[in-house]
Amino acid sequence: MSKSLTVAVVGATGAVGREMLKTLHERNFPAAEVRAFASARSAGSKVPYGSGELVVQELKEDVFDGIDIAIFSAGGSTSERFAPHAAHAGCVVVDNSAAWRMDERCPLVVPEVNPQALADHNGIIANPNCSTIQMIVALKPIYDAV
């Protein structure tokens, strides 16, 4: 992957959003730019990113042009409203809410278990909740063995 990706974290002011920003930085994710989005009331505030800070931008339906990947962790209603706009703009959404988990148009992916499911997405990729991810990663080698 080249360092030309633009990545957005939607829900950046929440605990999970802040952890996602921290993880992107710690793992040296190949992004040329990382943008932080949250509600209008959080717009203009700052969130830590690496040794600096990102200014939080207001999440709106038209902010996704030029963004390659958007990591959503802002709750189901926010994902339901904004993820289709992001996908329509050409952005790949990785949604951390329950909004798209049961939608058959969106693959439910745990990269260590079923990365092949990424091939057939419509711009929105769902992931299971955190306890399910941990369990399925542990069970996958047993499944493969039998």
PDB file of C-alpha atoms in Angstrom:
ATOM      1  CA  MET A   1       0.000   0.000   0.000  1.00  0.00           C
ATOM      2  CA  SER A   2       1.254   3.419  -0.857  1.00  0.00           C
ATOM      3  CA  LYS A   3       1.202   6.406   1.473  1.00  0.00           C
ATOM      4  CA  SER A   4      -1.331   8.158  -0.731  1.00  0.00           C
ATOM      5  CA  LEU A   5      -4.486   7.115   1.128  1.00  0.00           C
ATOM      6  CA  THR A   6      -6.747   9.600   2.837  1.00  0.00           C
ATOM      7  CA  VAL A   7      -8.429   8.053   5.873  1.00  0.00           C
ATOM      8  CA  ALA A   8     -11.319   9.415   7.908  1.00  0.00           C
ATOM      9  CA  VAL A   9     -12.316   8.409  11.413  1.00  0.00           C
ATOM     10  CA  VAL A  10     -16.007   9.110  11.958  1.00  0.00           C
ATOM     11  CA  GLY A  11     -16.814   9.393  15.635  1.00  0.00           C
ATOM     12  CA  ALA A  12     -13.282  10.570  16.378  1.00  0.00           C
ATOM     13  CA  THR A  13     -14.148  12.242  19.683  1.00  0.00           C
ATOM     14  CA  GLY A  14     -15.552   9.074  21.245  1.00  0.00           C
ATOM     15  CA  ALA A  15     -13.514   6.485  23.125  1.00  0.00           C
ATOM     16  CA  VAL A  16     -13.447   4.012  20.223  1.00  0.00           C
ATOM     17  CA  GLY A  17     -12.699   6.720  17.664  1.00  0.00           C
ATOM     18  CA  ARG A  18      -9.767   7.953  19.721  1.00  0.00           C
ATOM     19  CA  GLU A  19      -8.478   4.393  20.016  1.00  0.00           C
ATOM     20  CA  MET A  20      -8.755   3.974  16.244  1.00  0.00           C
ATOM     21  CA  LEU A  21      -6.707   7.126  15.703  1.00  0.00           C
ATOM     22  CA  LYS A  22      -4.126   5.858  18.181  1.00  0.00           C
ATOM     23  CA  THR A  23      -3.952   2.470  16.447  1.00  0.00           C
ATOM     24  CA  LEU A  24      -3.643   4.000  12.959  1.00  0.00           C
ATOM     25  CA  HIS A  25      -0.664   5.994  14.167  1.00  0.00           C
ATOM     26  CA  GLU A  26       0.980   3.220  16.216  1.00  0.00           C
ATOM     27  CA  ARG A  27       0.742   0.743  13.335  1.00  0.00           C
ATOM     28  CA  ASN A  28       2.062   3.326  10.877  1.00  0.00           C
ATOM     29  CA  PHE A  29      -0.959   2.871   8.622  1.00  0.00           C
ATOM     30  CA  PRO A  30      -0.014   4.061   5.135  1.00  0.00           C
ATOM     31  CA  ALA A  31      -2.082   7.234   5.056  1.00  0.00           C
ATOM     32  CA  ALA A  32      -0.986  10.519   3.563  1.00  0.00           C
ATOM     33  CA  GLU A  33      -3.736  12.225   5.520  1.00  0.00           C
ATOM     34  CA  VAL A  34      -6.016  11.323   8.422  1.00  0.00           C
ATOM     35  CA  ARG A  35      -9.155  13.359   9.059  1.00  0.00           C
ATOM     36  CA  ALA A  36     -11.309  13.362  12.178  1.00  0.00           C
ATOM     37  CA  PHE A  37     -15.091  13.765  11.993  1.00  0.00           C
ATOM     38  CA  ALA A  38     -17.773  14.061  14.643  1.00  0.00           C
ATOM     39  CA  SER A  39     -21.017  15.892  15.353  1.00  0.00           C
ATOM     40  CA  ALA A  40     -21.499  19.631  14.886  1.00  0.00           C
ATOM     41  CA  ARG A  41     -21.087  20.173  18.620  1.00  0.00           C
ATOM     42  CA  SER A  42     -17.572  18.656  18.497  1.00  0.00           C
ATOM     43  CA  ALA A  43     -16.488  20.463  15.321  1.00  0.00           C
ATOM     44  CA  GLY A  44     -13.427  22.620  15.927  1.00  0.00           C
ATOM     45  CA  SER A  45     -12.252  20.620  18.932  1.00  0.00           C
ATOM     46  CA  LYS A  46      -9.002  18.672  18.715  1.00  0.00           C
ATOM     47  CA  VAL A  47      -8.168  14.996  19.155  1.00  0.00           C
ATOM     48  CA  PRO A  48      -4.716  13.510  19.645  1.00  0.00           C
ATOM     49  CA  TYR A  49      -3.012  11.884  16.676  1.00  0.00           C
ATOM     50  CA  GLY A  50       0.594  10.797  17.069  1.00  0.00           C
ATOM     51  CA  SER A  51       2.626  13.634  18.541  1.00  0.00           C
ATOM     52  CA  GLY A  52       0.115  16.196  17.302  1.00  0.00           C
ATOM     53  CA  GLU A  53      -3.578  16.827  17.079  1.00  0.00           C
ATOM     54  CA  LEU A  54      -6.284  16.761  14.442  1.00  0.00           C
ATOM     55  CA  VAL A  55      -8.981  19.396  14.249  1.00  0.00           C
ATOM     56  CA  VAL A  56     -12.375  17.696  14.295  1.00  0.00           C
ATOM     57  CA  GLN A  57     -14.548  18.465  11.303  1.00  0.00           C
ATOM     58  CA  GLU A  58     -18.320  18.357  11.297  1.00  0.00           C
ATOM     59  CA  LEU A  59     -19.717  15.186   9.757  1.00  0.00           C
ATOM     60  CA  LYS A  60     -21.897  16.098   6.794  1.00  0.00           C
ATOM     61  CA  GLU A  61     -23.180  14.167   3.815  1.00  0.00           C
ATOM     62  CA  ASP A  62     -20.786  15.899   1.394  1.00  0.00           C
ATOM     63  CA  VAL A  63     -17.454  15.513   3.216  1.00  0.00           C
ATOM     64  CA  PHE A  64     -16.329  12.211   1.694  1.00  0.00           C
ATOM     65  CA  ASP A  65     -14.952  13.340  -1.671  1.00  0.00           C
ATOM     66  CA  GLY A  66     -11.266  12.430  -1.806  1.00  0.00           C
ATOM     67  CA  ILE A  67     -11.436  10.082   1.177  1.00  0.00           C
ATOM     68  CA  ASP A  68     -10.356   6.530   0.396  1.00  0.00           C
ATOM     69  CA  ILE A  69     -11.275   4.762   3.641  1.00  0.00           C
ATOM     70  CA  ALA A  70     -13.659   5.856   6.391  1.00  0.00           C
ATOM     71  CA  ILE A  71     -13.699   4.027   9.702  1.00  0.00           C
ATOM     72  CA  PHE A  72     -17.093   4.574  11.308  1.00  0.00           C
ATOM     73  CA  SER A  73     -17.528   4.317  15.043  1.00  0.00           C
ATOM     74  CA  ALA A  74     -20.270   6.793  15.781  1.00  0.00           C
ATOM     75  CA  GLY A  75     -23.282   4.563  16.398  1.00  0.00           C
ATOM     76  CA  GLY A  76     -25.798   2.840  14.195  1.00  0.00           C
ATOM     77  CA  SER A  77     -27.994   5.798  13.303  1.00  0.00           C
ATOM     78  CA  THR A  78     -24.974   7.833  12.193  1.00  0.00           C
ATOM     79  CA  SER A  79     -23.701   4.920  10.112  1.00  0.00           C
ATOM     80  CA  GLU A  80     -27.106   4.371   8.542  1.00  0.00           C
ATOM     81  CA  ARG A  81     -27.323   8.025   7.571  1.00  0.00           C
ATOM     82  CA  PHE A  82     -23.767   8.768   6.413  1.00  0.00           C
ATOM     83  CA  ALA A  83     -22.158   5.497   5.241  1.00  0.00           C
ATOM     84  CA  PRO A  84     -24.182   5.381   1.991  1.00  0.00           C
ATOM     85  CA  HIS A  85     -23.021   8.920   1.167  1.00  0.00           C
ATOM     86  CA  ALA A  86     -19.414   7.890   1.786  1.00  0.00           C
ATOM     87  CA  ALA A  87     -19.764   4.784  -0.391  1.00  0.00           C
ATOM     88  CA  HIS A  88     -21.426   6.826  -3.145  1.00  0.00           C
ATOM     89  CA  ALA A  89     -18.433   9.204  -3.079  1.00  0.00           C
ATOM     90  CA  GLY A  90     -16.093   6.246  -3.728  1.00  0.00           C
ATOM     91  CA  CYS A  91     -14.969   5.800  -0.152  1.00  0.00           C
ATOM     92  CA  VAL A  92     -14.730   2.340   1.415  1.00  0.00           C
ATOM     93  CA  VAL A  93     -16.510   2.345   4.767  1.00  0.00           C
ATOM     94  CA  VAL A  94     -15.512   0.009   7.568  1.00  0.00           C
ATOM     95  CA  ASP A  95     -18.410   0.183   9.988  1.00  0.00           C
ATOM     96  CA  ASN A  96     -17.989  -0.666  13.645  1.00  0.00           C
ATOM     97  CA  SER A  97     -21.672  -0.291  14.566  1.00  0.00           C
ATOM     98  CA  ALA A  98     -24.458  -2.838  14.305  1.00  0.00           C
ATOM     99  CA  ALA A  99     -26.103  -0.893  11.453  1.00  0.00           C
ATOM    100  CA  TRP A 100     -24.883  -3.043   8.550  1.00  0.00           C
ATOM    101  CA  ARG A 101     -24.098  -6.380  10.232  1.00  0.00           C
ATOM    102  CA  MET A 102     -27.258  -8.122   9.048  1.00  0.00           C
ATOM    103  CA  ASP A 103     -27.457  -6.411   5.656  1.00  0.00           C
ATOM    104  CA  GLU A 104     -26.764  -9.069   3.038  1.00  0.00           C
ATOM    105  CA  ARG A 105     -25.364  -6.413   0.686  1.00  0.00           C
ATOM    106  CA  CYS A 106     -22.507  -5.738   3.117  1.00  0.00           C
ATOM    107  CA  PRO A 107     -19.930  -8.393   3.950  1.00  0.00           C
ATOM    108  CA  LEU A 108     -19.372  -9.113   7.629  1.00  0.00           C
ATOM    109  CA  VAL A 109     -15.596  -9.385   7.840  1.00  0.00           C
ATOM    110  CA  VAL A 110     -12.986 -10.427  10.365  1.00  0.00           C
ATOM    111  CA  PRO A 111      -9.726 -10.122   8.381  1.00  0.00           C
ATOM    112  CA  GLU A 112      -8.038 -13.015  10.185  1.00  0.00           C
ATOM    113  CA  VAL A 113     -11.006 -15.280   9.388  1.00  0.00           C
ATOM    114  CA  ASN A 114     -12.638 -14.358   6.065  1.00  0.00           C
ATOM    115  CA  PRO A 115     -10.600 -11.747   4.177  1.00  0.00           C
ATOM    116  CA  GLN A 116     -11.925 -13.151   0.883  1.00  0.00           C
ATOM    117  CA  ALA A 117     -15.298 -11.589   1.721  1.00  0.00           C
ATOM    118  CA  LEU A 118     -13.759  -8.170   1.087  1.00  0.00           C
ATOM    119  CA  ALA A 119     -13.839  -8.848  -2.651  1.00  0.00           C
ATOM    120  CA  ASP A 120     -17.618  -8.424  -2.803  1.00  0.00           C
ATOM    121  CA  HIS A 121     -18.512  -5.190  -1.083  1.00  0.00           C
ATOM    122  CA  ASN A 122     -20.686  -2.304  -2.220  1.00  0.00           C
ATOM    123  CA  GLY A 123     -18.568   0.284  -0.427  1.00  0.00           C
ATOM    124  CA  ILE A 124     -19.637  -0.697   3.078  1.00  0.00           C
ATOM    125  CA  ILE A 125     -17.924  -3.408   5.108  1.00  0.00           C
ATOM    126  CA  ALA A 126     -19.356  -4.429   8.477  1.00  0.00           C
ATOM    127  CA  ASN A 127     -17.524  -5.997  11.348  1.00  0.00           C
ATOM    128  CA  PRO A 128     -18.925  -8.027  14.240  1.00  0.00           C
ATOM    129  CA  ASN A 129     -18.925  -6.703  17.773  1.00  0.00           C
ATOM    130  CA  CYS A 130     -15.681  -6.863  19.728  1.00  0.00           C
ATOM    131  CA  SER A 131     -16.432  -9.997  21.768  1.00  0.00           C
ATOM    132  CA  THR A 132     -17.508 -11.906  18.650  1.00  0.00           C
ATOM    133  CA  ILE A 133     -14.313 -10.940  16.830  1.00  0.00           C
ATOM    134  CA  GLN A 134     -12.150 -12.263  19.659  1.00  0.00           C
ATOM    135  CA  MET A 135     -14.095 -15.518  19.827  1.00  0.00           C
ATOM    136  CA  ILE A 136     -14.121 -16.167  16.086  1.00  0.00           C
ATOM    137  CA  VAL A 137     -10.388 -15.502  15.728  1.00  0.00           C
ATOM    138  CA  ALA A 138      -9.767 -18.130  18.430  1.00  0.00           C
ATOM    139  CA  LEU A 139     -12.219 -20.632  16.871  1.00  0.00           C
ATOM    140  CA  LYS A 140     -11.017 -20.310  13.259  1.00  0.00           C
ATOM    141  CA  PRO A 141      -7.937 -22.584  13.665  1.00  0.00           C
ATOM    142  CA  ILE A 142     -10.153 -25.253  15.249  1.00  0.00           C
ATOM    143  CA  TYR A 143     -12.641 -24.960  12.401  1.00  0.00           C
ATOM    144  CA  ASP A 144      -9.822 -25.272   9.846  1.00  0.00           C
ATOM    145  CA  ALA A 145      -8.405 -28.346  11.603  1.00  0.00           C
ATOM    146  CA  VAL A 146     -11.679 -30.261  11.613  1.00  0.00           C
TER     147      VAL A 146
END
